[in-house]
Amino acid sequence: MNTFYNFFNWYFSKKALPYWYVLLFDCLVVLFSGFVCYALDHGPRTTWFAFWPLLWTLLFYLIFFIIGFRITRTYSGVLRYSSFSDLYRVGLANLFGVGCIIILRFFFKADLLLEPIRFKEVVFMFILATAISWSMRLIMKLLYDRVREEHAVKNVFIYGVKSGGIAIAKSIRSAQPLRFILKGFVSDADDMAGHILQGVNVYRNDESLIDHMNQRGVRTLLVSPLKQDRLIQNHEMVNRLIEAGVVIYTFDQAQKWDGKSELGQTHLREVDIEDLLPRDEIQVDLDSVEKLLRGKKVLITGSAGSIGSEMVRQVAKFAPESLQLIDEAETPQHDIRLMMKRDFPDIQAETVVTSITNEERMEHIFRTYKPDYVFHAAAYKHVPMMEDNPSEAVFNNIKGTRVIADLAVKYGVKKFVMISTDKAVNPTNVMGCSKRICEIYCQSLNKAIQEKQVEGVTQFVTTRFGNVLGSNGSVIPLFREQIKKGGPVTVTHPDIIRYFMLIPEACKLVLEAGTMGKGGEIFVFDMGKPVKIAELAHRMILLSGAHNVEVKFTGLRDGEKLYEEVLNDEEITKPTFNKKIKIAQVREYDYAEVSAAIQQLIDVSLQYDDMETVRLMKQIVPEYKSQHSKYEVLDAPVGGGAMSLISKKLQKK
């Protein structure tokens, strides 16, 4: 038996047979069938004496079969991949040959010149030749499938019994080399359970699913593209599969399936933790965004960062006239430069390595290129780092934003879109407070322009959202690295929760909110359902297949919250053009007073006195209350409580 399989292993490792091999085989089958049917009707002795006349007769008739083979191209198919259409063509070709024989015999009296063949012999000749040709193709296919199964990587179930599941089944069975062997389908519909589909059983999606998979030796589940959203929402099913060690494969959602085209396995990939986080599909009116940005000059700060680089890619798709890309990180900025040359060679892109705090350099860029739109993503954003370096948070985040904002007004930028963070709401750390001050400055400047206190046309729009998956400093890449090293996976607190959104989704919302805003708004994004970080860590460990990796709780970091907020306690929201985007109605500030307070803060920050710098930040943003930080002492009541000068003046008004 081993020798038999070794032979077919060797045979199937070769390329397809030349077409004339298949044609020759089909011709020999016709001749053999003719002799057999004649012998069955006349007996072996008569057949032997009539051998040569019968051979010449069959060779003459074979011409018509060959014509049929040529018309239907029966020899063009690869035997190991034979399908119903191949069998249909063989039957049609043989029927054509037999039809020609019948016409010759009855209308042209061919039996007067050739060995007479009775009508029933012709009919049985067609049946036998077709049966042999079909059988040969089916046997070759079955043997090939069996040999492939010996070398297949995984037995699989497919989740989904409609068009998506059927498309996957066809794809994995025709794949080269074979990666999966289909052992069953999984359906949510009770009436489908117990049926046979594509030759395998359909199982109900319930508590018994894992038992059925174990019985069939299945450790892999392929998810139909039509079932991916259902999988994400079905936490019980996901938990059962992960805990049982089942590997889940999904299709790349960036490649949206149209429901008709073939599902190639190149887009099939093992499920990642990002795929299993609860979130709704985000719909964005990109047509309106394109109308606004096409043919315009767009400046993007922080272009080498996780958010900024995605903004570059998305804006470039709308064919702007030019892009001015600003970042001080040389190597990542060089990567952006190469990406633009490779993917968007027709777009003029200036990749500049500099800091947004370099006023002279930024002035030169605005004066030279005169951008129509500015997307401001540059910022220091790591909470613990900024907690230890508040002067840098002030200088880079606040001064840098003021530099870009002032130049946008000076050079007639139509719209300035600032990317903020949910940590700016009721901030508990230096980074969040610095971003809140940036929001205040942009809003007050927009108000001053509207009230003609400042001459300009720029509309300032702020977008505020939470964590994005895969961003620099995100918890998920950290957990992956820790799991790879064998643990422990460090979580600051068992009850800490966070909101998550994909980087492309966040950037699309930024584009829509930014371009649709009229100026002065703070747009907040619906981040979906919060995720418990401890549960996220456990899931990642299970998904990785790692064993004995523990989760270790290290305590909240300086300035860290148990949960993030999207709106200030004193703020309310109102709906917008997109259900995932809302407008925060916030307090208004006087531009002159804000500008003076920020200048004082910048001057103090240059003295690198952490306590004095943070004290002034708290005066500008009185809702800033430090947590797990050395700056908590500044929140202690002194003389009835610390109140900012700006807030006092607003109260008097």
Tab-separated table of N, CA, C and O in Angstrom, residues 483-578:
chain	number	residue	atom	x	y	z
A	483	ILE	N	4.322	38.055	25.833
A	483	ILE	CA	3.946	36.645	25.625
A	483	ILE	C	5.056	35.907	24.884
A	483	ILE	O	5.394	34.767	25.209
A	484	LYS	N	5.638	36.570	23.885
A	484	LYS	CA	6.719	35.969	23.111
A	484	LYS	C	7.908	35.612	24.009
A	484	LYS	O	8.589	34.604	23.802
A	485	LYS	N	8.132	36.431	25.024
A	485	LYS	CA	9.254	36.192	25.939
A	485	LYS	C	8.890	35.246	27.081
A	485	LYS	O	9.706	35.001	27.972
A	486	GLY	N	7.651	34.746	27.074
A	486	GLY	CA	7.255	33.804	28.097
A	486	GLY	C	6.604	34.417	29.318
A	486	GLY	O	6.374	33.730	30.314
A	487	GLY	N	6.303	35.696	29.256
A	487	GLY	CA	5.591	36.380	30.337
A	487	GLY	C	6.525	36.899	31.413
A	487	GLY	O	7.755	36.807	31.298
A	488	PRO	N	5.960	37.480	32.467
A	488	PRO	CA	4.517	37.659	32.659
A	488	PRO	C	3.962	38.803	31.816
A	488	PRO	O	4.711	39.676	31.387
A	489	VAL	N	2.642	38.767	31.590
A	489	VAL	CA	1.956	39.876	30.946
A	489	VAL	C	1.534	40.841	32.048
A	489	VAL	O	0.829	40.455	32.979
A	490	THR	N	1.969	42.078	31.938
A	490	THR	CA	1.738	43.039	33.015
A	490	THR	C	0.524	43.910	32.737
A	490	THR	O	0.421	44.539	31.689
A	491	VAL	N	-0.407	43.894	33.682
A	491	VAL	CA	-1.600	44.735	33.641
A	491	VAL	C	-1.584	45.577	34.907
A	491	VAL	O	-1.303	45.069	35.993
A	492	THR	N	-1.879	46.859	34.768
A	492	THR	CA	-1.739	47.738	35.928
A	492	THR	C	-2.778	47.485	37.002
A	492	THR	O	-2.501	47.603	38.189
A	493	HIS	N	-4.012	47.109	36.600
A	493	HIS	CA	-5.077	46.940	37.592
A	493	HIS	C	-6.109	45.951	37.048
A	493	HIS	O	-6.422	45.978	35.848
A	494	PRO	N	-6.662	45.056	37.890
A	494	PRO	CA	-7.630	44.067	37.380
A	494	PRO	C	-8.909	44.667	36.834
A	494	PRO	O	-9.612	44.025	36.044
A	495	ASP	N	-9.257	45.899	37.228
A	495	ASP	CA	-10.519	46.504	36.785
A	495	ASP	C	-10.342	47.584	35.728
A	495	ASP	O	-11.318	48.235	35.343
A	496	ILE	N	-9.139	47.785	35.252
A	496	ILE	CA	-8.906	48.871	34.289
A	496	ILE	C	-9.551	48.529	32.946
A	496	ILE	O	-9.502	47.383	32.488
A	497	ILE	N	-10.225	49.505	32.339
A	497	ILE	CA	-10.882	49.306	31.045
A	497	ILE	C	-10.431	50.388	30.075
A	497	ILE	O	-10.016	51.477	30.478
A	498	ARG	N	-10.513	50.068	28.797
A	498	ARG	CA	-10.170	51.024	27.749
A	498	ARG	C	-11.092	50.822	26.555
A	498	ARG	O	-11.647	49.748	26.345
A	499	TYR	N	-11.239	51.900	25.771
A	499	TYR	CA	-11.955	51.844	24.500
A	499	TYR	C	-10.922	51.676	23.391
A	499	TYR	O	-9.826	52.236	23.457
A	500	PHE	N	-11.281	50.917	22.356
A	500	PHE	CA	-10.348	50.684	21.263
A	500	PHE	C	-11.022	50.938	19.912
A	500	PHE	O	-12.214	50.705	19.742
A	501	MET	N	-10.202	51.395	18.965
A	501	MET	CA	-10.679	51.611	17.599
A	501	MET	C	-9.505	51.338	16.661
A	501	MET	O	-8.342	51.586	17.010
A	502	LEU	N	-9.788	50.805	15.482
A	502	LEU	CA	-8.738	50.583	14.493
A	502	LEU	C	-8.206	51.920	13.982
A	502	LEU	O	-8.969	52.882	13.819
A	503	ILE	N	-6.920	51.970	13.699
A	503	ILE	CA	-6.309	53.205	13.204
A	503	ILE	C	-6.998	53.706	11.928
A	503	ILE	O	-7.339	54.887	11.835
A	504	PRO	N	-7.235	52.842	10.905
A	504	PRO	CA	-7.906	53.342	9.698
A	504	PRO	C	-9.304	53.888	9.985
A	504	PRO	O	-9.722	54.886	9.394
A	505	GLU	N	-10.034	53.239	10.918
A	505	GLU	CA	-11.375	53.718	11.252
A	505	GLU	C	-11.300	55.089	11.907
A	505	GLU	O	-12.074	55.993	11.575
A	506	ALA	N	-10.379	55.253	12.851
A	506	ALA	CA	-10.231	56.535	13.534
A	506	ALA	C	-9.874	57.638	12.538
A	506	ALA	O	-10.413	58.751	12.602
A	507	CYS	N	-8.979	57.328	11.610
A	507	CYS	CA	-8.546	58.345	10.650
A	507	CYS	C	-9.665	58.722	9.683
A	507	CYS	O	-9.776	59.883	9.269
A	508	LYS	N	-10.494	57.766	9.316
A	508	LYS	CA	-11.637	58.093	8.458
A	508	LYS	C	-12.596	59.043	9.170
A	508	LYS	O	-13.116	59.984	8.570
A	509	LEU	N	-12.818	58.772	10.463
A	509	LEU	CA	-13.686	59.667	11.228
A	509	LEU	C	-13.053	61.047	11.367
A	509	LEU	O	-13.752	62.064	11.340
A	510	VAL	N	-11.745	61.101	11.544
A	510	VAL	CA	-11.045	62.388	11.607
A	510	VAL	C	-11.254	63.166	10.314
A	510	VAL	O	-11.547	64.374	10.317
A	511	LEU	N	-11.113	62.470	9.180
A	511	LEU	CA	-11.276	63.130	7.887
A	511	LEU	C	-12.696	63.664	7.714
A	511	LEU	O	-12.887	64.809	7.276
A	512	GLU	N	-13.684	62.843	8.058
A	512	GLU	CA	-15.062	63.295	7.866
A	512	GLU	C	-15.401	64.430	8.825
A	512	GLU	O	-15.971	65.448	8.428
A	513	ALA	N	-15.050	64.251	10.100
A	513	ALA	CA	-15.362	65.296	11.077
A	513	ALA	C	-14.614	66.575	10.748
A	513	ALA	O	-15.172	67.679	10.819
A	514	GLY	N	-13.350	66.419	10.388
A	514	GLY	CA	-12.541	67.603	10.106
A	514	GLY	C	-13.016	68.383	8.912
A	514	GLY	O	-13.102	69.614	8.938
A	515	THR	N	-13.352	67.680	7.846
A	515	THR	CA	-13.755	68.387	6.630
A	515	THR	C	-15.191	68.888	6.708
A	515	THR	O	-15.542	69.880	6.060
A	516	MET	N	-16.042	68.237	7.497
A	516	MET	CA	-17.437	68.658	7.603
A	516	MET	C	-17.654	69.724	8.679
A	516	MET	O	-18.683	70.401	8.675
A	517	GLY	N	-16.717	69.831	9.606
A	517	GLY	CA	-16.873	70.807	10.677
A	517	GLY	C	-16.875	72.242	10.161
A	517	GLY	O	-16.240	72.559	9.155
A	518	LYS	N	-17.579	73.113	10.880
A	518	LYS	CA	-17.685	74.520	10.484
A	518	LYS	C	-16.742	75.421	11.262
A	518	LYS	O	-16.664	76.617	11.001
A	519	GLY	N	-16.050	74.832	12.233
A	519	GLY	CA	-15.125	75.629	13.031
A	519	GLY	C	-15.582	75.776	14.462
A	519	GLY	O	-16.751	76.082	14.722
A	520	GLY	N	-14.681	75.527	15.416
A	520	GLY	CA	-14.980	75.687	16.824
A	520	GLY	C	-15.490	74.433	17.499
A	520	GLY	O	-15.615	74.387	18.727
A	521	GLU	N	-15.780	73.367	16.735
A	521	GLU	CA	-16.329	72.160	17.345
A	521	GLU	C	-15.224	71.274	17.940
A	521	GLU	O	-14.087	71.263	17.472
A	522	ILE	N	-15.610	70.533	18.952
A	522	ILE	CA	-14.824	69.389	19.407
A	522	ILE	C	-15.668	68.152	19.097
A	522	ILE	O	-16.715	67.939	19.698
A	523	PHE	N	-15.212	67.378	18.135
A	523	PHE	CA	-15.923	66.169	17.747
A	523	PHE	C	-15.421	65.001	18.584
A	523	PHE	O	-14.209	64.775	18.683
A	524	VAL	N	-16.339	64.273	19.183
A	524	VAL	CA	-15.972	63.089	19.957
A	524	VAL	C	-16.511	61.858	19.241
A	524	VAL	O	-17.612	61.876	18.694
A	525	PHE	N	-15.724	60.802	19.233
A	525	PHE	CA	-16.081	59.594	18.496
A	525	PHE	C	-16.688	58.556	19.439
A	525	PHE	O	-16.230	58.383	20.574
A	526	ASP	N	-17.701	57.889	18.942
A	526	ASP	CA	-18.280	56.762	19.669
A	526	ASP	C	-17.306	55.592	19.550
A	526	ASP	O	-17.156	54.990	18.487
A	527	MET	N	-16.652	55.264	20.651
A	527	MET	CA	-15.605	54.243	20.634
A	527	MET	C	-16.146	52.835	20.820
A	527	MET	O	-15.382	51.875	20.904
A	528	GLY	N	-17.469	52.706	20.914
A	528	GLY	CA	-18.042	51.375	21.080
A	528	GLY	C	-18.027	50.923	22.521
A	528	GLY	O	-18.101	51.724	23.448
A	529	LYS	N	-17.910	49.630	22.723
A	529	LYS	CA	-17.951	49.057	24.071
A	529	LYS	C	-16.551	49.032	24.677
A	529	LYS	O	-15.574	48.742	23.986
A	530	PRO	N	-16.468	49.304	25.995
A	530	PRO	CA	-15.147	49.255	26.639
A	530	PRO	C	-14.664	47.819	26.793
A	530	PRO	O	-15.460	46.878	26.843
A	531	VAL	N	-13.354	47.663	26.865
A	531	VAL	CA	-12.739	46.347	26.985
A	531	VAL	C	-11.948	46.294	28.284
A	531	VAL	O	-11.175	47.208	28.597
A	532	LYS	N	-12.147	45.233	29.037
A	532	LYS	CA	-11.396	45.038	30.269
A	532	LYS	C	-10.001	44.535	29.901
A	532	LYS	O	-9.851	43.496	29.256
A	533	ILE	N	-8.980	45.253	30.299
A	533	ILE	CA	-7.622	44.945	29.863
A	533	ILE	C	-7.160	43.587	30.379
A	533	ILE	O	-6.433	42.864	29.686
A	534	ALA	N	-7.563	43.208	31.601
A	534	ALA	CA	-7.163	41.902	32.129
A	534	ALA	C	-7.723	40.772	31.265
A	534	ALA	O	-7.030	39.787	30.965
A	535	GLU	N	-8.990	40.911	30.837
A	535	GLU	CA	-9.593	39.893	29.971
A	535	GLU	C	-8.908	39.877	28.604
A	535	GLU	O	-8.723	38.815	28.000
A	536	LEU	N	-8.542	41.054	28.123
A	536	LEU	CA	-7.814	41.151	26.863
A	536	LEU	C	-6.500	40.382	26.949
A	536	LEU	O	-6.129	39.641	26.031
A	537	ALA	N	-5.785	40.535	28.060
A	537	ALA	CA	-4.511	39.839	28.245
A	537	ALA	C	-4.707	38.323	28.247
A	537	ALA	O	-3.952	37.579	27.602
A	538	HIS	N	-5.719	37.843	28.966
A	538	HIS	CA	-5.989	36.397	29.015
A	538	HIS	C	-6.321	35.859	27.630
A	538	HIS	O	-5.868	34.770	27.250
A	539	ARG	N	-7.115	36.593	26.866
A	539	ARG	CA	-7.478	36.143	25.517
A	539	ARG	C	-6.247	36.058	24.622
A	539	ARG	O	-6.096	35.123	23.835
A	540	MET	N	-5.376	37.051	24.724
A	540	MET	CA	-4.176	37.053	23.891
A	540	MET	C	-3.280	35.870	24.221
A	540	MET	O	-2.665	35.269	23.332
A	541	ILE	N	-3.206	35.516	25.495
A	541	ILE	CA	-2.403	34.355	25.899
A	541	ILE	C	-2.988	33.080	25.302
A	541	ILE	O	-2.263	32.241	24.750
A	542	LEU	N	-4.313	32.929	25.376
A	542	LEU	CA	-4.964	31.750	24.822
A	542	LEU	C	-4.801	31.684	23.305
A	542	LEU	O	-4.536	30.623	22.740
A	543	LEU	N	-4.966	32.829	22.636
A	543	LEU	CA	-4.832	32.865	21.179
A	543	LEU	C	-3.424	32.491	20.728
A	543	LEU	O	-3.236	31.897	19.674
A	544	SER	N	-2.443	32.873	21.517
A	544	SER	CA	-1.050	32.625	21.141
A	544	SER	C	-0.684	31.155	21.271
A	544	SER	O	0.311	30.702	20.710
A	545	GLY	N	-1.494	30.400	22.044
A	545	GLY	CA	-1.168	29.003	22.284
A	545	GLY	C	-0.087	28.816	23.324
A	545	GLY	O	0.410	27.705	23.539
A	546	ALA	N	0.304	29.920	23.961
A	546	ALA	CA	1.354	29.848	24.983
A	546	ALA	C	0.815	29.178	26.254
A	546	ALA	O	-0.375	29.254	26.557
A	547	HIS	N	1.698	28.531	26.975
A	547	HIS	CA	1.311	27.857	28.213
A	547	HIS	C	2.091	28.453	29.384
A	547	HIS	O	3.230	28.896	29.243
A	548	ASN	N	1.456	28.462	30.522
A	548	ASN	CA	2.097	28.904	31.768
A	548	ASN	C	2.548	30.360	31.727
A	548	ASN	O	3.530	30.735	32.379
A	549	VAL	N	1.848	31.183	30.943
A	549	VAL	CA	2.123	32.622	30.956
A	549	VAL	C	1.128	33.266	31.913
A	549	VAL	O	-0.082	33.161	31.724
A	550	GLU	N	1.624	33.915	32.926
A	550	GLU	CA	0.746	34.497	33.937
A	550	GLU	C	0.496	35.975	33.669
A	550	GLU	O	1.275	36.637	32.984
A	551	VAL	N	-0.610	36.463	34.212
A	551	VAL	CA	-0.923	37.893	34.172
A	551	VAL	C	-0.558	38.477	35.530
A	551	VAL	O	-1.028	38.003	36.561
A	552	LYS	N	0.267	39.492	35.502
A	552	LYS	CA	0.757	40.103	36.736
A	552	LYS	C	0.230	41.530	36.838
A	552	LYS	O	0.343	42.314	35.895
A	553	PHE	N	-0.374	41.873	37.986
A	553	PHE	CA	-0.905	43.218	38.208
A	553	PHE	C	0.160	44.062	38.918
A	553	PHE	O	0.654	43.690	39.988
A	554	THR	N	0.488	45.184	38.266
A	554	THR	CA	1.619	45.998	38.741
A	554	THR	C	1.203	47.277	39.442
A	554	THR	O	2.056	47.987	39.984
A	555	GLY	N	-0.069	47.606	39.438
A	555	GLY	CA	-0.525	48.857	40.036
A	555	GLY	C	-0.597	49.971	39.014
A	555	GLY	O	0.176	50.003	38.041
A	556	LEU	N	-1.523	50.889	39.217
A	556	LEU	CA	-1.709	51.994	38.271
A	556	LEU	C	-0.437	52.822	38.156
A	556	LEU	O	0.241	53.102	39.151
A	557	ARG	N	-0.130	53.237	36.934
A	557	ARG	CA	1.034	54.083	36.697
A	557	ARG	C	0.704	55.528	37.066
A	557	ARG	O	-0.456	55.899	37.243
A	558	ASP	N	1.739	56.338	37.123
A	558	ASP	CA	1.543	57.755	37.441
A	558	ASP	C	0.590	58.396	36.444
A	558	ASP	O	0.804	58.336	35.228
A	559	GLY	N	-0.478	59.000	36.979
A	559	GLY	CA	-1.419	59.716	36.127
A	559	GLY	C	-2.426	58.851	35.407
A	559	GLY	O	-3.217	59.357	34.611
A	560	GLU	N	-2.451	57.540	35.666
A	560	GLU	CA	-3.318	56.635	34.919
A	560	GLU	C	-4.690	56.514	35.577
A	560	GLU	O	-4.813	56.429	36.797
A	561	LYS	N	-5.746	56.484	34.735
A	561	LYS	CA	-7.117	56.300	35.199
A	561	LYS	C	-7.525	54.839	35.075
A	561	LYS	O	-6.989	54.103	34.243
A	562	LEU	N	-8.500	54.453	35.890
A	562	LEU	CA	-9.090	53.130	35.708
A	562	LEU	C	-9.896	53.074	34.424
A	562	LEU	O	-9.960	52.054	33.754
A	563	TYR	N	-10.527	54.191	34.079
A	563	TYR	CA	-11.322	54.236	32.858
A	563	TYR	C	-11.161	55.612	32.233
A	563	TYR	O	-10.884	56.597	32.905
A	564	GLU	N	-11.306	55.663	30.918
A	564	GLU	CA	-11.183	56.920	30.194
A	564	GLU	C	-12.568	57.509	29.939
A	564	GLU	O	-13.535	56.787	29.733
A	565	GLU	N	-12.625	58.817	29.940
A	565	GLU	CA	-13.866	59.513	29.628
A	565	GLU	C	-13.737	60.166	28.265
A	565	GLU	O	-12.646	60.451	27.796
A	566	VAL	N	-14.862	60.391	27.662
A	566	VAL	CA	-14.860	61.070	26.363
A	566	VAL	C	-15.357	62.498	26.503
A	566	VAL	O	-14.999	63.370	25.735
A	567	LEU	N	-16.164	62.782	27.514
A	567	LEU	CA	-16.717	64.116	27.703
A	567	LEU	C	-16.465	64.606	29.121
A	567	LEU	O	-16.481	63.829	30.078
A	568	ASN	N	-16.263	65.879	29.242
A	568	ASN	CA	-16.156	66.527	30.541
A	568	ASN	C	-17.508	66.473	31.253
A	568	ASN	O	-18.557	66.430	30.623
A	569	ASP	N	-17.469	66.483	32.584
A	569	ASP	CA	-18.726	66.450	33.349
A	569	ASP	C	-19.646	67.613	32.980
A	569	ASP	O	-20.869	67.485	33.022
A	570	GLU	N	-19.075	68.750	32.626
A	570	GLU	CA	-19.874	69.935	32.333
A	570	GLU	C	-20.255	70.026	30.857
A	570	GLU	O	-20.825	71.011	30.423
A	571	GLU	N	-19.892	69.004	30.103
A	571	GLU	CA	-20.149	69.039	28.670
A	571	GLU	C	-21.329	68.138	28.308
A	571	GLU	O	-21.584	67.134	28.963
A	572	ILE	N	-22.009	68.511	27.263
A	572	ILE	CA	-23.049	67.663	26.692
A	572	ILE	C	-22.756	67.534	25.200
A	572	ILE	O	-21.934	68.261	24.655
A	573	THR	N	-23.410	66.608	24.566
A	573	THR	CA	-23.152	66.395	23.140
A	573	THR	C	-24.427	66.556	22.333
A	573	THR	O	-25.528	66.458	22.850
A	574	LYS	N	-24.225	66.782	21.067
A	574	LYS	CA	-25.347	66.812	20.134
A	574	LYS	C	-24.959	66.017	18.893
A	574	LYS	O	-23.779	65.894	18.569
A	575	PRO	N	-25.936	65.434	18.194
A	575	PRO	CA	-25.635	64.558	17.054
A	575	PRO	C	-25.094	65.326	15.860
A	575	PRO	O	-25.214	66.561	15.774
A	576	THR	N	-24.515	64.569	14.914
A	576	THR	CA	-23.956	65.172	13.700
A	576	THR	C	-24.400	64.372	12.489
A	576	THR	O	-25.325	63.556	12.550
A	577	PHE	N	-23.701	64.576	11.405
A	577	PHE	CA	-23.943	63.909	10.133
A	577	PHE	C	-23.620	62.420	10.202
A	577	PHE	O	-23.973	61.663	9.316
A	578	ASN	N	-22.914	61.965	11.228
A	578	ASN	CA	-22.519	60.569	11.366
A	578	ASN	C	-22.849	60.107	12.776
A	578	ASN	O	-22.484	60.764	13.752
